[in-house]
XYZ file of C-alpha atoms in Angstrom:
514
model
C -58.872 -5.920 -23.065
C -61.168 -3.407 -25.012
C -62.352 -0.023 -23.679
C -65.042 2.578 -25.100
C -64.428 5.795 -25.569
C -67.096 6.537 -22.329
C -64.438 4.256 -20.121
C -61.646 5.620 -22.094
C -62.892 9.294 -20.634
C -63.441 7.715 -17.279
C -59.605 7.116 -16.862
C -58.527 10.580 -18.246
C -60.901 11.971 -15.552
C -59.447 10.023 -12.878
C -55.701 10.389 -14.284
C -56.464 14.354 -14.091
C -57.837 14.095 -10.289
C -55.141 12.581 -9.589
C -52.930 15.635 -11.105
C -51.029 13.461 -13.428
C -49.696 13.985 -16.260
C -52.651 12.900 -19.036
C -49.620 12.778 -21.803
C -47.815 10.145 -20.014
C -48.122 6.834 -21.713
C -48.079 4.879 -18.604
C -50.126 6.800 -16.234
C -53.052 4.656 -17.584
C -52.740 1.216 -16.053
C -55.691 0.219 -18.173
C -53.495 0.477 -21.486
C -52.751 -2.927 -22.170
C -49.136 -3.088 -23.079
C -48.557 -0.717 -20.312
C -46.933 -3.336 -17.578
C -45.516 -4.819 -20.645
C -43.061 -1.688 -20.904
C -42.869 -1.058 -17.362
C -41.075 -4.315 -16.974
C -39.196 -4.637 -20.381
C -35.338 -5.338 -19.167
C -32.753 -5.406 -22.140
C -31.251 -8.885 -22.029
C -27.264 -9.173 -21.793
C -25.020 -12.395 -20.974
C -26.092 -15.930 -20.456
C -26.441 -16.490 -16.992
C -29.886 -15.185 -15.513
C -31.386 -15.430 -12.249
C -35.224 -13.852 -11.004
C -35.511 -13.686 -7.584
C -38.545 -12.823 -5.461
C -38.929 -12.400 -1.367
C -41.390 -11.398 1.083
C -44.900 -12.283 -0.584
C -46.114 -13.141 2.327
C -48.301 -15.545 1.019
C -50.471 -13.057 -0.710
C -51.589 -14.953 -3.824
C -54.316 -12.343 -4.632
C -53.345 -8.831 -5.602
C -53.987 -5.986 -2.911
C -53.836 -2.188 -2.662
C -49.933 -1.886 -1.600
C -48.666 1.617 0.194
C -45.078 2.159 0.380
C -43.734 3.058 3.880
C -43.786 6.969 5.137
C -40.949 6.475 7.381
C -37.847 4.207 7.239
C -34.854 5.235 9.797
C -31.188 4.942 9.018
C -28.748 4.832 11.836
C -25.534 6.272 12.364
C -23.796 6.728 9.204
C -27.093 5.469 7.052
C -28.854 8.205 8.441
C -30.433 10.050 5.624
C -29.315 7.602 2.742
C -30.787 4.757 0.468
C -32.039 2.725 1.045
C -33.522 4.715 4.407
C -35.036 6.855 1.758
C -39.096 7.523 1.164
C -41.584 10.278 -0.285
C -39.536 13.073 -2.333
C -36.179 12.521 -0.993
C -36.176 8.636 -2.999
C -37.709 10.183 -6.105
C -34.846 13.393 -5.834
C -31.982 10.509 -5.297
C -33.110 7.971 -8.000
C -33.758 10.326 -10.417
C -37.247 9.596 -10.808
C -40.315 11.481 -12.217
C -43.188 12.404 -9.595
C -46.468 11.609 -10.393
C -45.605 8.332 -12.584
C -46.197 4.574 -12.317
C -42.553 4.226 -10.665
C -43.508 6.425 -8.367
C -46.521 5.047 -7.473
C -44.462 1.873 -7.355
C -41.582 2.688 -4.666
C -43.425 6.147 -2.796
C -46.055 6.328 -0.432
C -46.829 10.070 -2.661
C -50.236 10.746 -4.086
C -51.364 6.934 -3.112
C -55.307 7.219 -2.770
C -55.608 9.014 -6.503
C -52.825 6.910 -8.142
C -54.215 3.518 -6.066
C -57.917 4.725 -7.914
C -55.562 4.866 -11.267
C -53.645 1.853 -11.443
C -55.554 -0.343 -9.287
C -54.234 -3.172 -7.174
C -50.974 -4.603 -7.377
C -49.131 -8.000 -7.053
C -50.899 -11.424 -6.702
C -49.397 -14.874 -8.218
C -51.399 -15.006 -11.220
C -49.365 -11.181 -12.180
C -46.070 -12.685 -11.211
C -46.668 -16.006 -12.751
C -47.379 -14.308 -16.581
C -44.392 -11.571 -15.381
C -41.910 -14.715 -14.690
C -43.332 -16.462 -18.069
C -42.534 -13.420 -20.503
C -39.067 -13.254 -18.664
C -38.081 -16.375 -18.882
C -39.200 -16.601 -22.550
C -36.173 -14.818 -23.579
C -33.633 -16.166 -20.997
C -33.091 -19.389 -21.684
C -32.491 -21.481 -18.646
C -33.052 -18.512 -15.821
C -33.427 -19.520 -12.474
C -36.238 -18.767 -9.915
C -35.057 -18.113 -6.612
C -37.538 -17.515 -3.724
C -35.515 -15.699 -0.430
C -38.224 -16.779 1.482
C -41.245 -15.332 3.534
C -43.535 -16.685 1.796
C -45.795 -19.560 3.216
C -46.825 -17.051 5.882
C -48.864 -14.224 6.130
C -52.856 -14.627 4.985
C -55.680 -16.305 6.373
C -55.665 -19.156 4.061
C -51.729 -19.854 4.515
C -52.449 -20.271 8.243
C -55.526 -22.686 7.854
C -53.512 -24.520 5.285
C -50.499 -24.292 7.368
C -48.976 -23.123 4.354
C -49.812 -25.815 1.643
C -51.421 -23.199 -0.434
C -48.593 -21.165 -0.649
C -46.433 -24.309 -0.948
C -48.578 -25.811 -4.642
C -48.591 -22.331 -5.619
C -44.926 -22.186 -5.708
C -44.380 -25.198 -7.407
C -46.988 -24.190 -10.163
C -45.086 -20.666 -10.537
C -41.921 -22.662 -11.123
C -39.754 -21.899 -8.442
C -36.300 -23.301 -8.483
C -34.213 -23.307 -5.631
C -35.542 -21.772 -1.898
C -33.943 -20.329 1.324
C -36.296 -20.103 4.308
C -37.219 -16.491 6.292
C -40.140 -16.650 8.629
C -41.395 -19.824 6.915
C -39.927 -21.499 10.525
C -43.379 -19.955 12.444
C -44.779 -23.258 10.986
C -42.549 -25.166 13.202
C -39.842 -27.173 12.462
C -41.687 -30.522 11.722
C -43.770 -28.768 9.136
C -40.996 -27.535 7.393
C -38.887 -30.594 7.135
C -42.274 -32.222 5.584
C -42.459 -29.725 3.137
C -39.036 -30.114 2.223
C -39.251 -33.766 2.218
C -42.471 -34.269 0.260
C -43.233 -31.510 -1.887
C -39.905 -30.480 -3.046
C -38.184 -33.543 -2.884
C -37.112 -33.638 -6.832
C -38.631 -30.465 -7.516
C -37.367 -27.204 -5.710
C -33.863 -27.415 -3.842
C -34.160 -26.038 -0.197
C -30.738 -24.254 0.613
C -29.364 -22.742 4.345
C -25.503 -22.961 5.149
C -26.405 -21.780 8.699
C -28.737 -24.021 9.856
C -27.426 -26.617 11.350
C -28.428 -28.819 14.499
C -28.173 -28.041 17.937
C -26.209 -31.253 18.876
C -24.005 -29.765 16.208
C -24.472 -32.847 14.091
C -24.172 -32.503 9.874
C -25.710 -29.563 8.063
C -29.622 -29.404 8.842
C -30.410 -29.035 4.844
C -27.658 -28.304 1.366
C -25.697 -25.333 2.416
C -25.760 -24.728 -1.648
C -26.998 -26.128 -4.887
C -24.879 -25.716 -8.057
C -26.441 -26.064 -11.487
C -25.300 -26.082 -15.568
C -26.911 -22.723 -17.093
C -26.235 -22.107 -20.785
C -23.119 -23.909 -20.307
C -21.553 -21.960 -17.242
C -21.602 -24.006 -13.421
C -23.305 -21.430 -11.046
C -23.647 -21.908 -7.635
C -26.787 -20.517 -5.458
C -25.367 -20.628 -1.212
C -28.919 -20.579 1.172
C -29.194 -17.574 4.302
C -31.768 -18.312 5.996
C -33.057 -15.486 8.688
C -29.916 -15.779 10.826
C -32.235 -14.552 14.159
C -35.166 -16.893 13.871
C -34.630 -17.865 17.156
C -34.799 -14.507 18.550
C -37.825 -13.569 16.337
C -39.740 -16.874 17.202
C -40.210 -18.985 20.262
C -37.903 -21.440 20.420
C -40.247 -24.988 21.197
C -40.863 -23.968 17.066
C -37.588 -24.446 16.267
C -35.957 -26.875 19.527
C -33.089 -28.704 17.534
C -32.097 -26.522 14.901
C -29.279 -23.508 15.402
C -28.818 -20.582 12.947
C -26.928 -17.411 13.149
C -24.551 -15.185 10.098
C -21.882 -17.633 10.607
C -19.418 -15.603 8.015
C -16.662 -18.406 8.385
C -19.168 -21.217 7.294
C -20.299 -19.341 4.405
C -16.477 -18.375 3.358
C -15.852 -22.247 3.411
C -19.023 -23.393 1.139
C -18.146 -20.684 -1.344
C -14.226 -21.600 -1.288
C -16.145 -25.200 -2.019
C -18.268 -24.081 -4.664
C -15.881 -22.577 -6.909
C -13.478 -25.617 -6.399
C -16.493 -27.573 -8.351
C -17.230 -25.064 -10.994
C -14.855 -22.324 -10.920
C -12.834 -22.116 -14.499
C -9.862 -19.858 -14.280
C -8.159 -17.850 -16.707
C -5.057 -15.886 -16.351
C -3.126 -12.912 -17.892
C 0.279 -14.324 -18.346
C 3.636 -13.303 -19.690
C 5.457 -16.818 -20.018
C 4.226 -20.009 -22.260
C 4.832 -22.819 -19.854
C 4.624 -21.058 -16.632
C 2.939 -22.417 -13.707
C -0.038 -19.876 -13.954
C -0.438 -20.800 -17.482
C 0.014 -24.724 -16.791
C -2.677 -24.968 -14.787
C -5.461 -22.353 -15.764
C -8.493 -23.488 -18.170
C -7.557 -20.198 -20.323
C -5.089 -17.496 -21.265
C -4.523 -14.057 -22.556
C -1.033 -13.842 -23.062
C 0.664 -10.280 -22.687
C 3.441 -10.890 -25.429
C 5.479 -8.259 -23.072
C 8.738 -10.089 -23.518
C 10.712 -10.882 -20.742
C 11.153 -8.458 -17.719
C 14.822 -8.168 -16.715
C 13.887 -6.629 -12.919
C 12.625 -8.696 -10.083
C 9.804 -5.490 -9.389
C 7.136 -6.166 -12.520
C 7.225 -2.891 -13.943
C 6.021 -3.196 -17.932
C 4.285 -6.509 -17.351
C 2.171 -4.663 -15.169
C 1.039 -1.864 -17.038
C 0.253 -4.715 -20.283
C -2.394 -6.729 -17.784
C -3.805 -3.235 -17.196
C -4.486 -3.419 -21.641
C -5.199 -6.510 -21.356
C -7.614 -6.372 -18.497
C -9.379 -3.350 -20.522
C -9.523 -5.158 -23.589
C -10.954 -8.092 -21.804
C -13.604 -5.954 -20.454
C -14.201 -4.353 -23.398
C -14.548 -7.685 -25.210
C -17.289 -8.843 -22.352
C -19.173 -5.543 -22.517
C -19.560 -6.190 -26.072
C -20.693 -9.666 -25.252
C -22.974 -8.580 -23.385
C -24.830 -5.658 -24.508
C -23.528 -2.857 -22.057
C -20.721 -1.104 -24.487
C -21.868 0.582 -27.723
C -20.213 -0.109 -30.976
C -19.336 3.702 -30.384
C -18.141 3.091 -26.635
C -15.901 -0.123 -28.187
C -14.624 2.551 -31.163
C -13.573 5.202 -28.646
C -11.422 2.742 -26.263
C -10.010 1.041 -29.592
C -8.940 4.224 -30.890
C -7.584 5.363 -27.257
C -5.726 2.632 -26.763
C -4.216 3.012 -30.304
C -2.814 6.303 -29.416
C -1.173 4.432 -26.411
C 2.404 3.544 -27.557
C 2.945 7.118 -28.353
C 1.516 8.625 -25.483
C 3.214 6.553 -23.174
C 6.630 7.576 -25.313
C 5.775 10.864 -23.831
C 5.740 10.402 -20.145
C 8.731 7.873 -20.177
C 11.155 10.741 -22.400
C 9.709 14.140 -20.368
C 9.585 15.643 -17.360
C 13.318 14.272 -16.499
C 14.292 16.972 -14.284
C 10.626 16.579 -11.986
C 11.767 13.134 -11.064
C 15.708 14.511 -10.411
C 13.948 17.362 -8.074
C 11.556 15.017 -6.218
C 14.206 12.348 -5.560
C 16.665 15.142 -4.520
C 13.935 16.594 -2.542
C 12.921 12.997 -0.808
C 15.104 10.483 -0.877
C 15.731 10.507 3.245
C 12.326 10.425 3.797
C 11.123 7.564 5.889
C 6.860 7.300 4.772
C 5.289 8.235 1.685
C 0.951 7.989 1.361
C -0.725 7.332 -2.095
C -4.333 8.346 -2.488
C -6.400 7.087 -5.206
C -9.846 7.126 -6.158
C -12.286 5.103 -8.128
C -10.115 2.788 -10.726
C -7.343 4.591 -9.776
C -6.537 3.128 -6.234
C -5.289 0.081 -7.275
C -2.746 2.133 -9.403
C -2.311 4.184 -5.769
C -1.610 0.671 -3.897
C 1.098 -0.260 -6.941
C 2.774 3.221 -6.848
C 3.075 2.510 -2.773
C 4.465 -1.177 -3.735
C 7.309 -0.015 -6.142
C 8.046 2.449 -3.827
C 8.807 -0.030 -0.945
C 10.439 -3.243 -3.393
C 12.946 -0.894 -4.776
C 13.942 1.754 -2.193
C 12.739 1.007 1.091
C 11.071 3.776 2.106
C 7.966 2.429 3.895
C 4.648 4.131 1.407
C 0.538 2.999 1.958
C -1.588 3.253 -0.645
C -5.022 4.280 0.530
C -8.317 4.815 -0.999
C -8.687 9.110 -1.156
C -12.127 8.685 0.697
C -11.108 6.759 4.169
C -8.091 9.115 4.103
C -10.243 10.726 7.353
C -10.262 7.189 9.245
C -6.661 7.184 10.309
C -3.883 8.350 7.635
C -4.863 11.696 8.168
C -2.997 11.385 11.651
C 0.191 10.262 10.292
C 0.111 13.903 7.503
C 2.572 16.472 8.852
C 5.454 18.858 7.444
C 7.738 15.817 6.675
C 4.723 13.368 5.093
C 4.652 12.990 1.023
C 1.415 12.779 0.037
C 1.421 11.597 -3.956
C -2.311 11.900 -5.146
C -3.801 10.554 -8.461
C -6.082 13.674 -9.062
C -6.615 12.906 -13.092
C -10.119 14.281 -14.783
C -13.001 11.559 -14.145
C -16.183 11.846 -12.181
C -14.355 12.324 -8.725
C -11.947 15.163 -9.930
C -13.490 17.491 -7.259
C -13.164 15.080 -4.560
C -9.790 14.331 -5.363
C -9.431 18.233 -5.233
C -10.780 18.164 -2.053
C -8.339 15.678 -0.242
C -5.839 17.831 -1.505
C -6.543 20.483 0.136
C -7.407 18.567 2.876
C -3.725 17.504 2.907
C -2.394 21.031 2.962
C -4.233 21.974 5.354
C -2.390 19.484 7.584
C 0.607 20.586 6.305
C 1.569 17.785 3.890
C 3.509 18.092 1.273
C 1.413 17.399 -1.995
C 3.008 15.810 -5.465
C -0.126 15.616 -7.425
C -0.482 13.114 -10.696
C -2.549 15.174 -13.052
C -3.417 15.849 -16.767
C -0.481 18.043 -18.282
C -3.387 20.820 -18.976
C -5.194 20.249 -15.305
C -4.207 24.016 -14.458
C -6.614 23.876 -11.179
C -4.424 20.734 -9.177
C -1.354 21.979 -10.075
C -2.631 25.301 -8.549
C -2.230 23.591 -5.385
C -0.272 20.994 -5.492
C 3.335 21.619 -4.299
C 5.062 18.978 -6.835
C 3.606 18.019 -9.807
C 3.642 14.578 -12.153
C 1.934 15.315 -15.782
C 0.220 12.582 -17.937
C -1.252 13.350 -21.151
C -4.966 14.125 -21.527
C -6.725 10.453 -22.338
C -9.922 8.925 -21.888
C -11.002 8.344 -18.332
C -10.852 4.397 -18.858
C -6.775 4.536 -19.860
C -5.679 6.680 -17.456
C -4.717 4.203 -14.721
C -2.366 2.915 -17.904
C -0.511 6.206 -18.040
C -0.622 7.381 -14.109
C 1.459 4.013 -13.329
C 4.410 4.821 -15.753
C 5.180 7.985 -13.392
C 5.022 6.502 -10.161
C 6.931 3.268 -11.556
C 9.379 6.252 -12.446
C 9.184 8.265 -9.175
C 10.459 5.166 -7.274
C 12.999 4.204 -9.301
C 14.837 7.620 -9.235
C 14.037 7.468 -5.460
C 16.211 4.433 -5.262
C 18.964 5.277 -7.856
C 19.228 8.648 -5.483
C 19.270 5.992 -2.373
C 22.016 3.968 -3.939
C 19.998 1.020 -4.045
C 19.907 -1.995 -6.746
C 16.802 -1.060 -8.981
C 16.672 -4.790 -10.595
C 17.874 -7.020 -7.817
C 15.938 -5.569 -4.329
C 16.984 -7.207 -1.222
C 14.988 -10.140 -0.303
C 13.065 -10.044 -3.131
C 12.637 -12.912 -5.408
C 10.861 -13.314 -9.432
C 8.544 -16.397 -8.114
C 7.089 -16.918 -5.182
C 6.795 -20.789 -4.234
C 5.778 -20.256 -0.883
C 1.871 -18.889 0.280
């Protein structure tokens, strides 16, 4: 597309009406590399899927206002995505006045409608889905429905227009939405004739009302770049609620979670490839998994997995690491930083397993007839709150939950008194404060707080009434280092208790039985 400098003026004129700002590349829609860049999406891993929903059956472009109003309920109330107008652009961080505004608000629509002009329309998403797929080798095309319904010439066709239009766009596999207002012998011939061969048609919850065999595939499963995936159908689960029922006589939908549960239980038994983190050559996990990474942890003396835990926490990082590499989310920087953190690991663990002796004699001293223990943990730092709460109850038998620091409100908070040990994992990451919150929330309740904290962290141990130091690491390797000290906190618990750190009652080192 060409433009003189008269139109080129035109468009400043209208941009500046509009009070946008003229130095923004993109506020000219005219530009013609300008959706180009709007829609550039950096490429990573091998597996890609484009989905689209809710056309309906608009294949021409139209003038397209976002909503004014969109009401959240109950706890939603106030949140995204019941968000519109400033509030969307304040939570998403993005700039007023620009295309992506224009894109997701309902804000300055007449002037910014004049400037970039109508939106949407096959013939946009057919070129948008071509320059996609043109670097994504093998990418899928998934259409959630609501689509052959919705214009004038969908109904006169009954939807065949939408139907051919579908098939020329490329679309791959299809779950149905309010395509059912057809009725259910015009779906079943669309199904049967057009797609046949083509496009698979997927819903695990239809099914017939004589409760015969699935009414189409519950799921499709397809070879992409090598990897099996797996694409499981929803149709609208309230069809029947939404549409007469004569459109629709022998059909039954519905959620139907348990259905769903099954088919992808059954999908993954035809694809899935497992790999596990193992410390034994020969073991049953290792015998029978398509891959390992091998811990090299040698072997672990006590029934409770104490070192062999904290290695599949490396491992697990390196792993990630290794994929985020792959697949263009970590920086060679990013990959430099964890290397060299987890470097410094031997010695740094050293540390916390040779100090702080006399905290663990105190705390045992302190607790050792106690009867409940809670473990908060935030972030990637609960599941080391859930295995400081396991040790805990394998090798002393004091009865300790591990709880996620947020729901601490919906019900453990009842159980915090003058007797309750609360051990928090309040280490410096993005939900330090919060973390500093639930302690004081916890004092406030009179619970007894033995905080888990960077040795230099002067504001928790300001409140905390015990105190469990780590060494200052980054964010990513700290649930490495909390676990040594709560692995350590329950073994002087139950050295102090008089019970057998290595051989726990009724414990066993493999479990043969589900």
């Amino acid at each position: 597309m060409s433009m003189s400098r008269r139109e080129f003026m035109q468009v400043l004129a209208v941009a500046a009406a509009a009070g946008m700002p003229i130095a923004a590349r993109d506020v000219l829609a005219q530009q013609p590399d300008a959706a180009r860049r709007l829609y550039e999406l950096p490429r990573f891993g091998n597996v890609h899927f484009l989905h689209f929903t809710d056309c309906h059956a608009q294949l021409l472009p139209i003038y397209f206002r976002e909503p004014s109003v969109n009401l959240g309920v109950g706890d939603a109330r106030g949140k995204a995505p019941h968000l519109v107008g400033e509030h969307l652009l304040k939570y998403f961080g993005i700039a007023p006045k620009s295309i992506e505004a224009h894109a997701f608000t309902y804000l300055d629509f007449e002037a910014a409608a004049r400037t970039y002009g109508k939106v949407g329309g096959f013939a946009h998403l057919a070129t948008l889905i071509k320059r996609i797929r043109a670097g994504r080798p093998g990418a899928l095309l998934l259409d959630g429905g609501d689509t052959w319904q919705g214009s004038g010439t969908a109904l006169w066709t009954h939807g065949q227009d939408m139907v051919d239009a579908c098939k020329l766009l490329g679309v791959d596999i299809m779950t149905p939405h309010w395509e059912m207002t057809l009725g259910q012998k015009r779906v079943q011939e669309i199904v049967d004739k057009d797609f046949k061969g083509r496009i698979d048609f997927v819903a695990q919850n239809v099914t017939p009302t004589d409760f015969g065999d699935q009414g189409f595939p519950p799921y499709v499963i397809r070879e992409m770049n090598g990897v099996k995936v797996a694409v499981i159908g929803q149709a609208f689960p309230y069809t029947p609620i939404a549409n007469p029922r004569y459109l629709i006589p022998d059909w039954s939908f519905g959620i139907k979670d348990d259905t769903m549960q099954k088919y992808v239980d059954e999908a993954r038994g035809k694809g899935a490839r497992t790999i596990s983190i193992v410390n034994v050559v020969g073991s049953m996990a290792y015998r029978v998994s398509d891959g390992h990474i091998l811990m090299q942890t040698g072997p672990e003396i006590g029934v409770a997995s104490t070192k062999a835990f904290t290695a599949s926490l490396v491992d697990q990082l390196l792993l990630a690491a290794y994929l985020g590499q792959a697949r263009g989310t970590l920086t060679d920087a990013d990959n430099r930083r964890l290397a060299q953190g987890l470097a410094a690991l031997p010695h740094l663990a050293g540390e916390v397993l040779t100090e702080g002796y006399n905290d663990y004699h105190t705390l045992a001293q302190a607790f050792h007839d106690r009867e409940h223990f809670l473990y908060l943990g935030r972030g990637i730092n609960y599941p080391i709150a859930l295995e400081g709460a396991l040790k805990l109850k394998e090798i002393s038998y004091i009865h300790a939950e591990g709880y996620p620091a947020g729901e601490m409100k919906h019900g453990p908070i009842a159980l915090i008194d003058e007797r309750m040990p609360v051990v928090t994992i309040a280490v410096r990451d993005h939900v330090h404060a919060k973390m500093l919150s639930q302690i004081e929330q916890v004092r406030a309740r009179g619970g007894i707080v033995i905080a888990l904290c960077q040795a230099d962290d002067e504001e928790v141990q300001a409140k905390a009434d015990y105190v469990l130091r780590i060494p200052a690491v980054d964010s990513l390797l700290t649930p490495i280092l909390a676990v040594l000290p709560l692995q350590l906190l329950a073994y002087h618990l139950a050295v102090r208790r008089g019970c057998d750190v290595d051989q726990p009652r009724n414990l066993a080192k493999s479990v043969t039985v589900e």
